[in-house]
Amino acid sequence: MTLEQPRRVGILGGGQLAMMLCEAASAIDLETIVLTPDSESQAAHWATQMIYADLDDEAAVAQLIELADVITYELEDIPLSTLKALTCAVVDGSAQVYPSPKTLAKLQNKGLQKHWLRNNHLATAPFYTLSGEAQADLAQANKLSLPLVQKAERGGYDGRGVQVLRSQSDLAELWPVASFLEPFVEHELELAVVVARSTTGEMRCFQPVHLIFDGDDNILDTVTSPANISDQVAADALALATRAITALDDAGVFAVEMFLTTTGELLINEISPRVHNAGHLTIEASAVSQFELQLRAVTGMALPETHSLHAAVMKNVLFSEPLTGLCDNDATIFANSTGDVVTHWYGKKGSKPKRKMGHITALADSPSRAAEKAEAGMLSLIKRAQEGAA
Ligand code: ADP
């Protein structure tokens, strides 16, 4: 470990978030070392060095600790054995790790996260722990009013590990896993505030964005900035997110997802200890991107202002059959990108339905105009895919 400004950033995970982190790192003269099991990792093009191994491969984690000045993550589902190795490295001074393994262990388990939110008096829906034992869990569920939402403690993302139970007969479908139940929160909309906190304690927030999920699968579909909420709700959302991340007392970028309930309350749904799909539009729409902020936050560099330069809408490009014609393209910003409609293509090979293949960010002087442009960008991408060219 060096006492100088850290310059070599180790990243656990090699998907599109790591790719965009590496891209941002090269622009501010930081080196990146990515550990991923994926031989077709999207990060490979931008990373200074790749280590191809499972995230719980002891020797590979040791190599990352050896090579990096500071280690961070692109995903929260880091194996517990790796978190233990990172904790030891922090204790013996051989690595700096942000967010800390302790924070990751707390947030990657949705049950522990809910307890932490409640213990810190951060507004969140009530919850009832289920052990995974079918009889006892059914008895617990029967005491509660429907509709309910069951959430697995570990391993869920993009809506996997979350199910809505609307009727008595749905209760027969309870998953027999360590999980919890929440009442279904009737909400006006879902918001996210992306917050950066540096190793020095300096903090920056992006303005609240509106999240729209794909109805069937709960995969994020569209993000709008700014969210169409009152100044008061925006200020309250920023205050709640700031309070949560101050309580975490750690460094990195965090996405605080919230419900604005039909009764006007803000409830934290979950906090992700990493750059987030809700913040992709900051690449073009803000004075600094969430990716650069994460790198600055974990290396202790000053955090620039985060103000918006434009209204923006980001749409995820989820795989569907018509996109097959584009799947041979490498990661790129497509040639059909214009100054105000930018298509990011992650370069994932062969694909399964609804996989995130890329995203489109459209900029305008109003969110509604940005939405129109994003929609047109999506249609033009599909048309190009059908023509078999980017
Ligand atoms: P993931 O970590 O997979 O994104 P979340 O816990 O964020 O899982 O849940 C996914 C989506 O399910 C949320 O964005 C929201 O749309 C819906 N959801 C989750 N919990 C509730 C709830 N208690 N009430 C209503 N909708 C919910």
Coordinates of N, CA and C in Angstrom, one line a residue, residues 263-355:
T263 N -49.3 8.4 -0.5 CA -49.6 9.4 0.5 C -48.5 10.4 0.7
G264 N -47.5 10.5 -0.3 CA -46.5 11.5 -0.3 C -45.3 11.3 0.6
E265 N -45.2 10.0 1.1 CA -44.0 9.7 1.9 C -42.9 9.2 1.1
L266 N -41.6 9.4 1.5 CA -40.5 8.8 0.8 C -40.0 7.6 1.7
L267 N -39.9 6.5 1.0 CA -39.4 5.3 1.7 C -38.2 4.7 1.0
I268 N -37.1 4.4 1.6 CA -36.0 3.8 0.9 C -36.3 2.4 0.6
N269 N -36.2 2.0 -0.7 CA -36.4 0.6 -1.1 C -35.1 -0.1 -0.9
E270 N -34.0 0.4 -1.5 CA -32.7 -0.3 -1.2 C -31.6 0.6 -1.6
I271 N -30.4 0.3 -1.0 CA -29.2 1.1 -1.3 C -28.2 0.1 -2.0
S272 N -27.7 0.5 -3.1 CA -26.6 -0.3 -3.8 C -25.3 0.4 -3.6
P273 N -24.3 -0.3 -3.1 CA -23.0 0.3 -2.8 C -22.1 0.3 -4.1
R274 N -22.6 0.9 -5.1 CA -21.8 0.9 -6.4 C -22.5 1.8 -7.4
V275 N -21.7 2.1 -8.5 CA -22.4 2.8 -9.6 C -23.6 2.0 -10.0
H276 N -24.6 2.7 -10.6 CA -25.9 2.1 -10.8 C -26.5 2.6 -12.1
N277 N -27.3 1.7 -12.7 CA -28.0 2.0 -13.9 C -28.8 3.3 -13.9
A278 N -29.2 3.7 -12.7 CA -29.9 5.0 -12.5 C -29.0 6.2 -12.8
G279 N -27.7 5.9 -12.8 CA -26.7 7.1 -13.0 C -26.0 7.1 -14.4
H280 N -26.4 6.2 -15.3 CA -25.7 6.1 -16.6 C -25.8 7.4 -17.3
L281 N -27.0 8.1 -17.2 CA -27.2 9.3 -18.0 C -26.3 10.5 -17.5
T282 N -25.6 10.3 -16.3 CA -24.7 11.4 -15.9 C -23.5 11.5 -16.8
I283 N -23.2 10.4 -17.6 CA -22.1 10.5 -18.5 C -22.2 11.7 -19.5
E284 N -23.4 11.9 -20.0 CA -23.6 13.0 -20.9 C -24.4 14.2 -20.3
A285 N -25.2 13.9 -19.3 CA -26.1 15.0 -18.8 C -25.6 15.8 -17.6
S286 N -24.5 15.4 -17.0 CA -24.1 16.1 -15.8 C -22.6 16.5 -16.0
A287 N -22.3 17.4 -15.1 CA -20.9 18.0 -15.2 C -19.8 17.0 -15.0
V288 N -20.2 15.9 -14.2 CA -19.2 14.8 -14.0 C -20.1 13.6 -14.0
S289 N -19.5 12.4 -14.4 CA -20.3 11.2 -14.4 C -20.1 10.5 -13.1
Q290 N -21.1 9.6 -12.8 CA -21.0 8.7 -11.6 C -19.8 7.9 -11.6
F291 N -19.3 7.5 -12.8 CA -18.1 6.6 -12.9 C -16.9 7.4 -12.5
E292 N -16.7 8.6 -13.0 CA -15.6 9.4 -12.5 C -15.6 9.7 -11.0
L293 N -16.9 9.9 -10.5 CA -17.0 10.2 -9.1 C -16.6 9.0 -8.3
Q294 N -17.0 7.8 -8.7 CA -16.6 6.6 -7.9 C -15.1 6.5 -7.8
L295 N -14.4 6.8 -8.9 CA -13.0 6.6 -8.9 C -12.4 7.7 -8.1
R296 N -12.9 8.9 -8.2 CA -12.4 10.0 -7.3 C -12.6 9.7 -5.9
A297 N -13.9 9.2 -5.6 CA -14.2 9.0 -4.2 C -13.3 7.9 -3.5
V298 N -13.0 6.8 -4.2 CA -12.3 5.8 -3.6 C -10.8 6.1 -3.6
T299 N -10.3 7.0 -4.4 CA -8.9 7.4 -4.4 C -8.6 8.7 -3.6
G300 N -9.7 9.2 -3.1 CA -9.5 10.4 -2.2 C -9.3 11.7 -3.0
M301 N -9.6 11.7 -4.3 CA -9.4 12.9 -5.1 C -10.6 13.8 -4.8
A302 N -10.5 15.1 -5.1 CA -11.6 16.1 -4.9 C -12.8 15.7 -5.7
L303 N -14.0 15.9 -5.2 CA -15.2 15.6 -6.0 C -15.7 16.9 -6.7
P304 N -15.8 16.9 -8.0 CA -16.3 18.1 -8.7 C -17.8 18.2 -8.5
E305 N -18.3 19.4 -8.8 CA -19.8 19.6 -8.8 C -20.5 18.7 -9.7
T306 N -21.8 18.3 -9.3 CA -22.5 17.3 -10.1 C -23.7 17.9 -10.9
H307 N -23.8 19.2 -11.0 CA -25.0 19.8 -11.6 C -25.3 19.2 -13.0
S308 N -26.6 19.3 -13.3 CA -27.1 18.8 -14.6 C -26.8 19.8 -15.7
L309 N -26.4 19.3 -16.8 CA -26.2 20.2 -18.0 C -27.5 20.3 -18.9
H310 N -28.3 19.2 -18.8 CA -29.4 19.0 -19.7 C -30.5 18.2 -19.0
A311 N -31.7 18.3 -19.4 CA -32.7 17.3 -19.1 C -32.3 16.0 -19.9
A312 N -32.6 14.8 -19.4 CA -32.1 13.6 -20.1 C -33.1 12.4 -19.8
V313 N -33.1 11.6 -20.8 CA -33.8 10.3 -20.6 C -32.8 9.2 -21.1
M314 N -32.7 8.2 -20.2 CA -31.9 7.0 -20.6 C -32.8 5.8 -20.7
K315 N -32.6 5.1 -21.8 CA -33.4 3.8 -22.0 C -32.4 2.7 -22.1
N316 N -32.7 1.6 -21.4 CA -31.8 0.4 -21.5 C -32.2 -0.3 -22.8
V317 N -31.2 -0.8 -23.5 CA -31.4 -1.6 -24.7 C -31.4 -3.0 -24.2
L318 N -32.6 -3.6 -24.1 CA -32.7 -5.0 -23.6 C -32.8 -5.9 -24.8
F319 N -32.1 -7.1 -24.7 CA -32.1 -7.9 -25.9 C -33.4 -8.4 -26.3
S320 N -33.7 -8.3 -27.6 CA -34.9 -9.0 -28.2 C -34.4 -9.4 -29.6
E321 N -35.1 -10.3 -30.2 CA -34.7 -11.0 -31.4 C -34.2 -9.9 -32.5
P322 N -35.0 -8.8 -32.7 CA -34.5 -7.9 -33.8 C -33.1 -7.4 -33.6
L323 N -32.6 -7.4 -32.3 CA -31.2 -6.9 -32.1 C -30.1 -7.8 -32.5
T324 N -30.5 -9.1 -32.9 CA -29.5 -10.1 -33.2 C -28.4 -9.6 -34.1
G325 N -28.9 -8.8 -35.1 CA -27.9 -8.3 -36.2 C -26.8 -7.4 -35.6
L326 N -26.9 -6.9 -34.4 CA -25.9 -6.1 -33.8 C -24.9 -6.8 -32.9
C327 N -25.2 -8.1 -32.6 CA -24.5 -8.8 -31.5 C -23.1 -9.1 -31.9
D328 N -22.6 -8.9 -33.1 CA -21.2 -9.1 -33.4 C -20.4 -7.8 -33.2
N329 N -21.1 -6.7 -32.9 CA -20.3 -5.5 -32.8 C -19.6 -5.4 -31.4
D330 N -18.4 -4.9 -31.4 CA -17.7 -4.7 -30.2 C -18.3 -3.5 -29.4
A331 N -17.9 -3.4 -28.1 CA -18.4 -2.3 -27.3 C -18.0 -1.0 -28.0
T332 N -19.0 -0.1 -28.1 CA -18.7 1.1 -28.8 C -19.8 2.1 -28.5
I333 N -19.5 3.4 -28.9 CA -20.6 4.3 -29.0 C -20.9 4.4 -30.4
F334 N -22.1 4.0 -30.8 CA -22.5 3.8 -32.2 C -22.3 5.0 -33.1
A335 N -22.1 4.7 -34.3 CA -21.9 5.8 -35.3 C -23.2 6.6 -35.4
N336 N -24.4 6.0 -35.1 CA -25.6 6.7 -35.2 C -25.9 7.7 -34.1
S337 N -24.9 7.7 -33.1 CA -25.0 8.7 -32.0 C -24.8 10.1 -32.6
T338 N -25.6 11.0 -32.1 CA -25.5 12.4 -32.4 C -25.1 13.1 -31.1
G339 N -24.9 14.4 -31.2 CA -24.6 15.1 -30.0 C -25.6 14.9 -28.8
D340 N -26.8 14.7 -29.2 CA -27.8 14.7 -28.1 C -28.6 13.3 -28.0
V341 N -28.2 12.4 -28.8 CA -28.8 11.0 -28.6 C -27.6 10.0 -28.8
V342 N -27.2 9.5 -27.7 CA -25.9 8.7 -27.7 C -26.3 7.2 -27.3
T343 N -25.9 6.3 -28.2 CA -26.1 4.9 -28.0 C -24.8 4.3 -27.5
H344 N -24.9 3.7 -26.3 CA -23.7 2.9 -25.8 C -24.0 1.5 -26.0
W345 N -23.1 0.8 -26.7 CA -23.3 -0.6 -26.9 C -22.2 -1.4 -26.2
Y346 N -22.7 -2.4 -25.3 CA -21.7 -3.0 -24.4 C -20.9 -4.1 -25.1
G347 N -21.3 -4.5 -26.3 CA -20.5 -5.5 -27.0 C -20.6 -7.0 -26.4
K348 N -21.8 -7.2 -25.9 CA -22.0 -8.6 -25.4 C -22.3 -9.5 -26.5
K349 N -21.7 -10.7 -26.5 CA -21.9 -11.6 -27.6 C -23.2 -12.3 -27.4
G350 N -23.6 -13.3 -28.2 CA -24.8 -14.0 -28.1 C -25.7 -13.7 -26.9
S351 N -27.0 -13.7 -27.0 CA -27.7 -13.1 -25.9 C -29.0 -13.7 -25.5
K352 N -29.4 -13.5 -24.3 CA -30.7 -14.0 -23.9 C -31.7 -12.9 -23.7
P353 N -33.0 -13.2 -23.8 CA -34.0 -12.1 -23.8 C -33.9 -11.2 -22.6
K354 N -34.1 -9.9 -22.8 CA -34.0 -8.9 -21.7 C -32.7 -8.7 -21.1
R355 N -31.6 -9.3 -21.7 CA -30.3 -9.0 -21.2 C -29.9 -7.5 -21.6

